[in-house]
Short mmCIF file of C-alpha atoms and ligand atoms in Angstrom, two decimals:
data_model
loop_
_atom_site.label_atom_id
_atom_site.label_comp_id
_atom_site.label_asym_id
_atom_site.label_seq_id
_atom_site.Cartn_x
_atom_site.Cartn_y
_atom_site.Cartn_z
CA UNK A 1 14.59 19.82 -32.52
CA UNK A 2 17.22 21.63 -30.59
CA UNK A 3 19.54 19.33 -28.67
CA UNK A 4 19.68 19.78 -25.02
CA UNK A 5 22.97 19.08 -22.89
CA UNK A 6 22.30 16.80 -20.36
CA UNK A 7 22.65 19.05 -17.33
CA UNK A 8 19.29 20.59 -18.44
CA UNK A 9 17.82 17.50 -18.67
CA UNK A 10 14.49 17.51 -16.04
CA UNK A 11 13.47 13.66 -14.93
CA UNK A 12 9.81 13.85 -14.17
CA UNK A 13 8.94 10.22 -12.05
CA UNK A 14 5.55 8.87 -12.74
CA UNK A 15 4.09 6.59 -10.01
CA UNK A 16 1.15 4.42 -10.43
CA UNK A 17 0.19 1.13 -8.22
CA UNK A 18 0.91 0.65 -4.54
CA UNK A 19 2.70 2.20 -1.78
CA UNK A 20 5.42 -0.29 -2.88
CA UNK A 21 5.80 1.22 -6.03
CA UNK A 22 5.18 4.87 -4.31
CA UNK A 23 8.67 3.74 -1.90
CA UNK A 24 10.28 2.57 -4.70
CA UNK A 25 10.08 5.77 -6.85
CA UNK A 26 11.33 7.76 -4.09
CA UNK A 27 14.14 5.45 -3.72
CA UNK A 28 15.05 6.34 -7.90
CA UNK A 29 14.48 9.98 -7.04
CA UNK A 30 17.19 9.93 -3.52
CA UNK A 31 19.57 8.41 -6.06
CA UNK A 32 18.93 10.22 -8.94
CA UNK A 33 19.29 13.61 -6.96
CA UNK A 34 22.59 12.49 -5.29
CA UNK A 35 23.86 12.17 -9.00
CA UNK A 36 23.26 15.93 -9.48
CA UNK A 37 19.85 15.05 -11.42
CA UNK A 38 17.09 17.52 -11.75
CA UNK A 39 14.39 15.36 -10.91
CA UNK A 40 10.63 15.95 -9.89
CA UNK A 41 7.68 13.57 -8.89
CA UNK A 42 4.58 13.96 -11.75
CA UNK A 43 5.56 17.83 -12.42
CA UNK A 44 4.41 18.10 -16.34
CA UNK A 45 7.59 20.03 -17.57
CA UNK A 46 9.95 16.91 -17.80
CA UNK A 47 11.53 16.10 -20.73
CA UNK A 48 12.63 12.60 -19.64
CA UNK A 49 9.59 10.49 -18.18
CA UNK A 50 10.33 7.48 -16.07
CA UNK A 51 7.07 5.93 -15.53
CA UNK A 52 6.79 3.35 -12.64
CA UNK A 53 3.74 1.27 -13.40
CA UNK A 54 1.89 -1.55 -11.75
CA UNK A 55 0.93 -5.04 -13.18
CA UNK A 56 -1.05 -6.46 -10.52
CA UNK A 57 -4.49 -6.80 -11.85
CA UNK A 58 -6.75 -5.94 -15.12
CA UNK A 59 -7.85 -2.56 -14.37
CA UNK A 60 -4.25 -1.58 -12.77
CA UNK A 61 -2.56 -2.93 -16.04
CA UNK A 62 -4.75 -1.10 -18.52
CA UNK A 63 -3.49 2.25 -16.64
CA UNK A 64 -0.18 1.81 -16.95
CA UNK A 65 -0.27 1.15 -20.68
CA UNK A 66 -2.69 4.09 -21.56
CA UNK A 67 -0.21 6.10 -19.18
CA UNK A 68 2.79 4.92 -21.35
CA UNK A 69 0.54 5.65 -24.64
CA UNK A 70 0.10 8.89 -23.42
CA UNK A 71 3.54 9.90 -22.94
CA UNK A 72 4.52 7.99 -26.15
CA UNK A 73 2.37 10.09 -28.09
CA UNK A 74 3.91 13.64 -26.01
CA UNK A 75 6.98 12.28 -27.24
CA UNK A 76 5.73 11.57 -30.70
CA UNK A 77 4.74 15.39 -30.55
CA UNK A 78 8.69 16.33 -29.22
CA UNK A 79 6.89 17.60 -25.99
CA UNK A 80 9.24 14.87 -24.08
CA UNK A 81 12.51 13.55 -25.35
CA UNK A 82 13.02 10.17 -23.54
CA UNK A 83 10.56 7.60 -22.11
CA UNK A 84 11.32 4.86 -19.95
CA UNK A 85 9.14 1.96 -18.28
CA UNK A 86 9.90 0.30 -14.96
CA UNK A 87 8.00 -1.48 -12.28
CA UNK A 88 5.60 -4.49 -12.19
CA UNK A 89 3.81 -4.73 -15.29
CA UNK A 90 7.66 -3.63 -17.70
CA UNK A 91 8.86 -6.86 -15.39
CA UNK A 92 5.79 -8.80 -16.08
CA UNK A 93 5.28 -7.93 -19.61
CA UNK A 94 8.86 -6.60 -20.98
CA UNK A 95 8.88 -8.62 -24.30
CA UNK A 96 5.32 -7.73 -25.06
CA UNK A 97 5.93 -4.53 -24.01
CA UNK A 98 8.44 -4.21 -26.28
CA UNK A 99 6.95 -5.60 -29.46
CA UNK A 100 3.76 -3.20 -28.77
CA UNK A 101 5.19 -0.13 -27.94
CA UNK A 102 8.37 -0.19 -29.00
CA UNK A 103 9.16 3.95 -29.08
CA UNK A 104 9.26 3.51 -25.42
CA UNK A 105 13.52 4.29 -24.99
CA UNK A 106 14.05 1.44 -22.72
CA UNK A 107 12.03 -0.92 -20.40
CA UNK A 108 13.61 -2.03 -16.99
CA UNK A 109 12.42 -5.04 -13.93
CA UNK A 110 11.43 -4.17 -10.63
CA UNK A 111 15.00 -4.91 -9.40
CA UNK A 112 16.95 -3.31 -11.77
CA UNK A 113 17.81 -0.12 -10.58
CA UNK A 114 21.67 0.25 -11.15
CA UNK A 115 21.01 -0.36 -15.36
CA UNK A 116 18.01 2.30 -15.06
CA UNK A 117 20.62 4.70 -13.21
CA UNK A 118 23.18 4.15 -15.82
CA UNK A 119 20.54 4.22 -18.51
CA UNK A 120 19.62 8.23 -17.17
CA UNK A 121 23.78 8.72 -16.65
CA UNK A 122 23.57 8.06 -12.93
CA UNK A 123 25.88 5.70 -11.05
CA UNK A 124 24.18 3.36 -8.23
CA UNK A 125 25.61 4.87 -5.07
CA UNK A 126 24.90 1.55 -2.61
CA UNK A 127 25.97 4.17 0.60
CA UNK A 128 22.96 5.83 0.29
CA UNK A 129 21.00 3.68 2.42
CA UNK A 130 17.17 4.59 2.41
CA UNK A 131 18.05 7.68 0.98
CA UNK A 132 15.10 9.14 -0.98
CA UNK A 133 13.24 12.05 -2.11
CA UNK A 134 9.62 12.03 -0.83
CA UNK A 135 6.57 12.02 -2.54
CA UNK A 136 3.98 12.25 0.60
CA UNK A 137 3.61 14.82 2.66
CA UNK A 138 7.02 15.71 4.89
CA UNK A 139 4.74 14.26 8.39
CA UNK A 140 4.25 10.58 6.95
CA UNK A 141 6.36 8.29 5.29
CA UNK A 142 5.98 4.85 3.99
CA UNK A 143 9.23 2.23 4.99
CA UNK A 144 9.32 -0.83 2.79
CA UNK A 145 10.67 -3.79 5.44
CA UNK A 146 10.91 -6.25 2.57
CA UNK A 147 10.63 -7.20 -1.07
CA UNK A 148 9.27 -9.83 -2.81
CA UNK A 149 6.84 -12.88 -1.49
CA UNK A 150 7.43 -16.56 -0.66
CA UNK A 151 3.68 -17.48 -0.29
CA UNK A 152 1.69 -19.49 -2.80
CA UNK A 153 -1.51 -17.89 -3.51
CA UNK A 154 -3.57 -18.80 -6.08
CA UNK A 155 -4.79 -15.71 -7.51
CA UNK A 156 -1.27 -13.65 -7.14
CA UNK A 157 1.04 -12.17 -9.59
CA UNK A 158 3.20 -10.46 -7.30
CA UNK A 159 5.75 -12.99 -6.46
CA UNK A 160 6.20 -13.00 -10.64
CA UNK A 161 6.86 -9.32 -10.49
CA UNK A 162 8.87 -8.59 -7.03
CA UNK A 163 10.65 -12.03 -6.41
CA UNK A 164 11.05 -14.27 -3.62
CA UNK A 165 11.22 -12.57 0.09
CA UNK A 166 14.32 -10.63 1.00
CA UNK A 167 13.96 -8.87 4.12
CA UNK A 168 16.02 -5.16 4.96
CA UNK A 169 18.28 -5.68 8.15
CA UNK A 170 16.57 -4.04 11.18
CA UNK A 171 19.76 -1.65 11.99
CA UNK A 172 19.16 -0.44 8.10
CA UNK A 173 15.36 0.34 9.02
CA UNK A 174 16.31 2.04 12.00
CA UNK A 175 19.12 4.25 10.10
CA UNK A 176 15.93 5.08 7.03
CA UNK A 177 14.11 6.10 9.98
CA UNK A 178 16.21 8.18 12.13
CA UNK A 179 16.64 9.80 8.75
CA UNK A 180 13.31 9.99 8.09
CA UNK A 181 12.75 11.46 11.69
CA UNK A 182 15.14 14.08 10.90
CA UNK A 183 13.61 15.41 7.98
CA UNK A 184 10.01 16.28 9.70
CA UNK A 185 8.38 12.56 9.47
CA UNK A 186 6.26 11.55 12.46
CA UNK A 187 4.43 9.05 10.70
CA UNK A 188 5.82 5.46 9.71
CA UNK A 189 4.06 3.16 7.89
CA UNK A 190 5.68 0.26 7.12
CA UNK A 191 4.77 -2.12 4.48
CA UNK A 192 5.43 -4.65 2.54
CA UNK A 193 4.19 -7.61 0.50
CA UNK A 194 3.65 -10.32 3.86
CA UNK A 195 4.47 -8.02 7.02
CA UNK A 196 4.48 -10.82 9.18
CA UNK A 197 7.27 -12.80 7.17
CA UNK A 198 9.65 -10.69 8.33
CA UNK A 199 12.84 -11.86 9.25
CA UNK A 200 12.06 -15.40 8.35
CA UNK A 201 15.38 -15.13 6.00
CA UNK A 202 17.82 -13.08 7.71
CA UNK A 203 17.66 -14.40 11.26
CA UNK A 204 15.05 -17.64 10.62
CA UNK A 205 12.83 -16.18 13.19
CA UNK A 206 9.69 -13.85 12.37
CA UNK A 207 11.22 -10.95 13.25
CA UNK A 208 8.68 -7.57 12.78
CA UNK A 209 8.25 -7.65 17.41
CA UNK A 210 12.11 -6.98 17.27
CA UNK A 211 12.02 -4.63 15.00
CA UNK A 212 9.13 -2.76 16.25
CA UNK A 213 11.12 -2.37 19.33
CA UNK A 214 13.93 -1.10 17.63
CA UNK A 215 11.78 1.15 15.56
CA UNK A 216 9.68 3.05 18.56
CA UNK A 217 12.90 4.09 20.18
CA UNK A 218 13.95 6.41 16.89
CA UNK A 219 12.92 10.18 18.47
CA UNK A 220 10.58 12.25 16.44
CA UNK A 221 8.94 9.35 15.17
CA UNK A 222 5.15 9.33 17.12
CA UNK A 223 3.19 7.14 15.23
CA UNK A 224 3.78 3.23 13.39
CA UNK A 225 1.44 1.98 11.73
CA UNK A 226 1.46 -1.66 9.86
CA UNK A 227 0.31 -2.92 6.81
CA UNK A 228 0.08 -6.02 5.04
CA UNK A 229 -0.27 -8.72 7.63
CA UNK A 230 -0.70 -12.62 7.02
CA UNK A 231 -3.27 -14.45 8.76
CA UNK A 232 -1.30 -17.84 8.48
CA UNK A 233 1.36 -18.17 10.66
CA UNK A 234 1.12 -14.93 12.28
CA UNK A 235 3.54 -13.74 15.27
CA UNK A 236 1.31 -13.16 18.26
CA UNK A 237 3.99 -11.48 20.20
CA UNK A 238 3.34 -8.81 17.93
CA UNK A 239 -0.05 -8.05 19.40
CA UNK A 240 1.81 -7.55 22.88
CA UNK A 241 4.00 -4.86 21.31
CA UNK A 242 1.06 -2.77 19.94
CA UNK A 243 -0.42 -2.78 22.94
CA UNK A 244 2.38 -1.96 25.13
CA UNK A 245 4.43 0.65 23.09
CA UNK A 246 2.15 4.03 23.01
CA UNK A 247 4.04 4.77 19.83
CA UNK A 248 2.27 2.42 17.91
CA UNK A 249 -1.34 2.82 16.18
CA UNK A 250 -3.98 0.34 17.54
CA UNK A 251 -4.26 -0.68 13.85
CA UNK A 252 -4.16 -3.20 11.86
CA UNK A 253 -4.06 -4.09 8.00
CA UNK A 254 -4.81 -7.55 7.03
CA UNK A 255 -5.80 -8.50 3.95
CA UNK A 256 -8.12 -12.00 4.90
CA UNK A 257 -9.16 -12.22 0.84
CA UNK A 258 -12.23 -14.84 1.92
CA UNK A 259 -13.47 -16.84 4.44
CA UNK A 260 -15.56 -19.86 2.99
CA UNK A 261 -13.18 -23.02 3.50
CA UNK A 262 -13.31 -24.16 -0.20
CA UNK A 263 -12.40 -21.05 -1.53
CA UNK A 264 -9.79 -20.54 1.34
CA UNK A 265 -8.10 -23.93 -0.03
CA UNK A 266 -8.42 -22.79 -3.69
CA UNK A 267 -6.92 -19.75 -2.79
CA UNK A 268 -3.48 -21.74 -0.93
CA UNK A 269 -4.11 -19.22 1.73
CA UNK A 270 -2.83 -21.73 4.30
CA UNK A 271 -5.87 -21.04 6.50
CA UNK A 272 -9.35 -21.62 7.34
CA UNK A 273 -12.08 -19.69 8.57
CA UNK A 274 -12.02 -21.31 12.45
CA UNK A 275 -8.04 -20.00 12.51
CA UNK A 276 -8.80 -16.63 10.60
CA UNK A 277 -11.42 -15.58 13.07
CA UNK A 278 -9.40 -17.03 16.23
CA UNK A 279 -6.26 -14.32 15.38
CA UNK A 280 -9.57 -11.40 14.42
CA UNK A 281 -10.62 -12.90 18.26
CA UNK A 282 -7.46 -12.90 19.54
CA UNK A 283 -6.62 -9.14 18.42
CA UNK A 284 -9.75 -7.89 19.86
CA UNK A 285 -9.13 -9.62 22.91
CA UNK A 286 -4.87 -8.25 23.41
CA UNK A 287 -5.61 -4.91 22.25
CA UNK A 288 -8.82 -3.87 23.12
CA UNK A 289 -9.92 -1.20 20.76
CA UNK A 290 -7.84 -1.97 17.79
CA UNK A 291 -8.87 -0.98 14.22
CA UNK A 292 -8.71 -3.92 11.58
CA UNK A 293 -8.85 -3.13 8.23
CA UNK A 294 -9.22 -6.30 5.54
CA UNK A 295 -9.13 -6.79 1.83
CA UNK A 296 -11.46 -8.98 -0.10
CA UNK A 297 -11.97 -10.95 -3.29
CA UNK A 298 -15.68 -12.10 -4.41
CA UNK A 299 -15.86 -13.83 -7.68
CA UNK A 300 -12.95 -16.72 -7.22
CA UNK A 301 -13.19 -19.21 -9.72
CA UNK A 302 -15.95 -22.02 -8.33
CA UNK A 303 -17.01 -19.44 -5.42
CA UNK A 304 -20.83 -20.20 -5.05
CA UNK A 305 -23.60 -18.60 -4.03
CA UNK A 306 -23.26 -20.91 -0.72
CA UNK A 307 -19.60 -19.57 -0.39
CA UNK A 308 -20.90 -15.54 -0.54
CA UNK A 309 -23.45 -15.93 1.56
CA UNK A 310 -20.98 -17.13 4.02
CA UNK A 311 -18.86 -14.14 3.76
CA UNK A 312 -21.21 -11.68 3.71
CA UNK A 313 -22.42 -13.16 6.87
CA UNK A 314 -19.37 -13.30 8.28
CA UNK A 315 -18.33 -9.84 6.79
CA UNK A 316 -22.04 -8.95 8.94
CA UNK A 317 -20.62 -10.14 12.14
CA UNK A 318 -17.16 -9.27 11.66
CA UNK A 319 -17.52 -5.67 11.96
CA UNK A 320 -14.62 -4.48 10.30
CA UNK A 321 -13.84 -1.12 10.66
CA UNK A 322 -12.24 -0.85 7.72
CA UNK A 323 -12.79 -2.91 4.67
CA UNK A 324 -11.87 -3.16 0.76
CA UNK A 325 -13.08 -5.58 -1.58
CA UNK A 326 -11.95 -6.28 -5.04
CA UNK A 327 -13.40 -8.84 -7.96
CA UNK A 328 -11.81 -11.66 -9.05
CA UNK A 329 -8.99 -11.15 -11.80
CA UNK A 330 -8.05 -14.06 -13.98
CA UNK A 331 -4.10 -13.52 -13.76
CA UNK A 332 -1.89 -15.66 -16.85
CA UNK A 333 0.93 -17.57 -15.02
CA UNK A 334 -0.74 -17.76 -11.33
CA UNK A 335 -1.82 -20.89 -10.39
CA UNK A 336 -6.11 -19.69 -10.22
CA UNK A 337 -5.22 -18.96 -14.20
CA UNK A 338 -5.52 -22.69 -14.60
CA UNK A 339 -9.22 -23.18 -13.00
CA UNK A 340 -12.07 -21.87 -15.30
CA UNK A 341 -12.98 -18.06 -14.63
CA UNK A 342 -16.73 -19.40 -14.33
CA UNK A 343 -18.53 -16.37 -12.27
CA UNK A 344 -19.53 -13.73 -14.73
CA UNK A 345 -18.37 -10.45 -14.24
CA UNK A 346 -21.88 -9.01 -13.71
CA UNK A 347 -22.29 -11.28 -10.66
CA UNK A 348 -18.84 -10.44 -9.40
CA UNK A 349 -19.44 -6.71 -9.50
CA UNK A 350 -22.45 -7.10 -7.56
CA UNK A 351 -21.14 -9.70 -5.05
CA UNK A 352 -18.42 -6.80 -4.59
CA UNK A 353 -21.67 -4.29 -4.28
CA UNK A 354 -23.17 -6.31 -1.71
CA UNK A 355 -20.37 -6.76 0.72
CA UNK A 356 -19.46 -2.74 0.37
CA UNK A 357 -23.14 -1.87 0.63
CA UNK A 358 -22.83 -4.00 4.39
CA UNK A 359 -19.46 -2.36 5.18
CA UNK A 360 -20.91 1.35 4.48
CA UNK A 361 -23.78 0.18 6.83
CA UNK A 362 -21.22 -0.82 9.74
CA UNK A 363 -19.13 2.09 8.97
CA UNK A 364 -22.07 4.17 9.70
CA UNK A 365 -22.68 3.09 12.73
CA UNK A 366 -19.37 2.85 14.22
CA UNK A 367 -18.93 6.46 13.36
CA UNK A 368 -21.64 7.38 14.85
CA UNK A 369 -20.50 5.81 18.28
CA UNK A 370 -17.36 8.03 17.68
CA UNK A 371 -19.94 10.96 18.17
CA UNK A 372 -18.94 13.09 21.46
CA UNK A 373 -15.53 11.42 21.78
CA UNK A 374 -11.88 12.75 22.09
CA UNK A 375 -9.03 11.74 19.48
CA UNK A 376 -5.76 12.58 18.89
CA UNK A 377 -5.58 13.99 15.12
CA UNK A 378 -2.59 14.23 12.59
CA UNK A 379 -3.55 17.12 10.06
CA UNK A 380 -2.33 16.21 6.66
CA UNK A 381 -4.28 19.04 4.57
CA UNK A 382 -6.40 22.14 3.98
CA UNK A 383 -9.57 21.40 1.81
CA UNK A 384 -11.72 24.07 1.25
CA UNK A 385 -13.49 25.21 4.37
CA UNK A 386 -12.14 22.17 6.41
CA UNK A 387 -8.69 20.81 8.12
CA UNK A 388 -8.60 16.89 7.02
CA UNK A 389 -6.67 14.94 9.61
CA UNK A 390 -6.79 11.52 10.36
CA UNK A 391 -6.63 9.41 14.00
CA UNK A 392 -4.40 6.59 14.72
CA UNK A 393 -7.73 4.68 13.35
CA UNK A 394 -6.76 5.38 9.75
CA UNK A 395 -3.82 4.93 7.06
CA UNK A 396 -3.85 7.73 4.71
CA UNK A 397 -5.42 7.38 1.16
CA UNK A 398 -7.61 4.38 2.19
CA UNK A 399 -9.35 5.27 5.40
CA UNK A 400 -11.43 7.74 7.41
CA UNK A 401 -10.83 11.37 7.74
CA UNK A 402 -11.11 14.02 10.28
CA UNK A 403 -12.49 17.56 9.17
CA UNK A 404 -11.94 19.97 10.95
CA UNK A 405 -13.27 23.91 10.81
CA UNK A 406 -10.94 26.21 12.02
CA UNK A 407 -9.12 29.02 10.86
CA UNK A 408 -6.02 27.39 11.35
CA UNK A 409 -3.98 24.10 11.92
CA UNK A 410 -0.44 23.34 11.04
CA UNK A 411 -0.37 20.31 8.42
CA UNK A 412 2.30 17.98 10.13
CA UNK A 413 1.17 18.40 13.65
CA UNK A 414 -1.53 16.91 16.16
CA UNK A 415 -4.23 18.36 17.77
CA UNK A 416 -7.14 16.76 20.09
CA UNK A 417 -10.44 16.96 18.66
CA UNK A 418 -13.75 15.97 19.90
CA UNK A 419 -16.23 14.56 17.42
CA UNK A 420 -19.30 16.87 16.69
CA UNK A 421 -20.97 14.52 13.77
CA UNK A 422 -20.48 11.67 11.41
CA UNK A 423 -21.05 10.02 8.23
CA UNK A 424 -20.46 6.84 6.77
CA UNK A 425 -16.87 7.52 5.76
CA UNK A 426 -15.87 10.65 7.80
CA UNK A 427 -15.98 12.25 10.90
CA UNK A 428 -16.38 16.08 11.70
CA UNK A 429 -14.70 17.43 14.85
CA UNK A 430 -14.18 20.66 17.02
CA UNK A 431 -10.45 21.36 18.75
CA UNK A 432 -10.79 20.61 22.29
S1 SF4 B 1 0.86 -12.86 0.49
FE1 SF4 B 1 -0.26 -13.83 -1.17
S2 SF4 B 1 -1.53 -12.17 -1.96
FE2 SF4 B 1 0.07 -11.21 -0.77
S3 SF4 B 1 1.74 -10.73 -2.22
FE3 SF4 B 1 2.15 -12.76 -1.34
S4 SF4 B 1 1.28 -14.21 -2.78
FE4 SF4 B 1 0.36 -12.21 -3.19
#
């Protein structure tokens, strides 16, 4: 094999997981390119793979192994020289990892980014705040307001694999984004693991209402959109913001996991289903309008029949307008790992059936209302015949889409569309 000198070297990023994870490799890829690196996002001509995987659940885990099998066996076949692990599952799993597949090169934590730098002959430049090379298209970008989570839920690996909360100063978001503004970005979506804890550690106040006010004053930015919101504990003032700053979406992204009291308690989600559905109220009520997307479990140890019934009736006359649901994952070290996994996985799959079988319903409809109405659109693509955009009504990747059919529309801009039809999951629009 002939040896190659290091300035040839091409450092293809591999992301897999969340938008965490997404932030996080584009955080790598700002520093790796500031150290002169030739460095691409998932571009197959690399020759040294870092692959940033996720650990959060069964399904999520066995991806990011047979992704680092694959690229094992590329390098097996000297199609790649150098393979290295990071993210949630290498901090999760490292000295498995390493006993089972040990020709990866090296395996690195979630917050070890200065020894993965030096381990691809890159120094950790700390000046480069928010600095990063993005992997989304130039008009949206996802800001990561903090790391790690201080909440005890039952279920949940995540504070295992990203720590305890740290939140990023505001005047640091606020530089990331007047960066981010400059380079074409109109859409911010900021995440991270509990939105609402923000701030709690830096100035021992919940912070995310300052910060939003800090944030819709960076020019060029026209859209914010949050994700990740806590039902326990969460900062009403923040409702007052959306609605009174234009700049942010009437949206909403919080994950609500159940809503049967015993399973709440199980859970340690610090709530119950009388103070869940007074904020759900209480959001309606501030900002009339506003699009709430949730996340859901079925199949929690001891949930029983009783306990489903009650959320898909409440899932019924909820009317989310957006809604996931996931089954039940027996997780080693989390606190649910010690109850008995006692719902089979049949019944969980179609619990999880059932409730998205009620959501498509809803979805339906709601579209449907949407029928003969105006929205403002941000075009993200061309797909065959049609424009996709999406309105301030939905996060990219997740949610609804606009298609449009026109001859042309500039990806990165907004247009005003009024709806012609609808399906369950999409809406098709003319320009207006
Ligand atoms: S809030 Fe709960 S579910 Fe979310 S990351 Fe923290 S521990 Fe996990």
């Amino acid at each position: 094999m002939r040896t190659k000198s290091i300035k040839k070297n091409k450092i293809n990023i591999v992301t897999l997981g969340c938008s965490k994870n997404t932030y996080d490799s584009e955080i790598l890829m700002g520093q790796l390119a500031a150290n002169g690196k030739n460095v691409a996002h998932e571009e197959d001509d690399g020759n040294i793979v870092v692959i940033n995987t996720c650990g959060f659940i069964d399904n999520a885990k066995e991806e990011s192994i047979n992704t680092i099998l694959d690229f094992v066996d590329r390098k097996e076949r000297g199609e790649v020289d150098k393979v290295f692990v990071t993210g949630c599952l290498s901090e999760r799993y490292k000295p498995d990892l390493e006993k089972e597949i040990p020709d990866v090169d090296q395996y690195f934590g979630t917050r070890e980014l200065p020894k993965l730098l030096k381990a691809l002959r890159a120094d950790y430049k700390k000046e480069l705040v928010g600095e990063r090379l993005m992997t989304t298209p130039q008009h949206f970008a996802y800001l990561k307001i903090s790391e790690g989570c201080d909440r005890p839920c039952s279920f949940c690996a995540i504070p295992l694999m990203r720590g305890g909360h740290k939140s990023t100063p505001i005047e640091d978001l606020v530089t990331e984004s007047k960066k981010l503004a400059a380079k074409g970005v109109k859409e911010l979506i900021l995440i991270a693991q509990d939105l609402t804890y923000y701030g709690l550690d830096i100035y021992k106040k919940r912070a995310l209402a300052d910060l939003l006010k800090e944030l819709v004053k960076v020019e060029g930015i026209e859209w914010i959109r949050l994700h990740y919101l806590f039902p326990a504990g969460f900062p009403e003032d923040v409702l007052d913001v959306i609605r009174e700053e234009e700049k942010i979406c009437n949206y909403i992204d919080i994950p609500l996991q159940h809503i049967s009291d015993p399973v709440l308690k199980s859970m340690r989600r610090g709530t119950t289903m009388a103070k869940t559905n007074r904020i759900l109220n209480m959001m309606r009520e501030k900002v009339p309008g506003m699009a709430i997307r949730t996340t859901l479990i079925v199949g929690y140890p001891g949930e029983t029949e009783e306990d489903f019934e009650t959320l898909k009736q409440w899932v019924t006359d909820m009317r989310f307008d957006r809604l996931g649901c996931f089954t039940y994952s027996h997780e080693e070290n989390t606190h649910a790992f010690n109850l008995e996994d006692d719902v089979p996985e049949d019944v969980k799959l179609q619990r999880a059936a059932d409730i998205m079988e009620i959501q498509q319903r809803i979805s339906e409809e709601m579209n449907a209302e949407k029928v003969g109405k105006q929205f403002k659109v941000l075009i993200d693509r061309k797909e065959g015949q049609f424009f996709v955009g999406r309105t301030e009504f939905d996060s990219p990747d997740v949610d609804n889409e606009v298609l449009i059919d026109v001859d042309y529309l500039k990806a990165g801009d907004f247009y005003n569309v009024e709806v012609t039809s609808a399906t369950d999951y999409d809406l098709y629009a003319k320009l207006v």
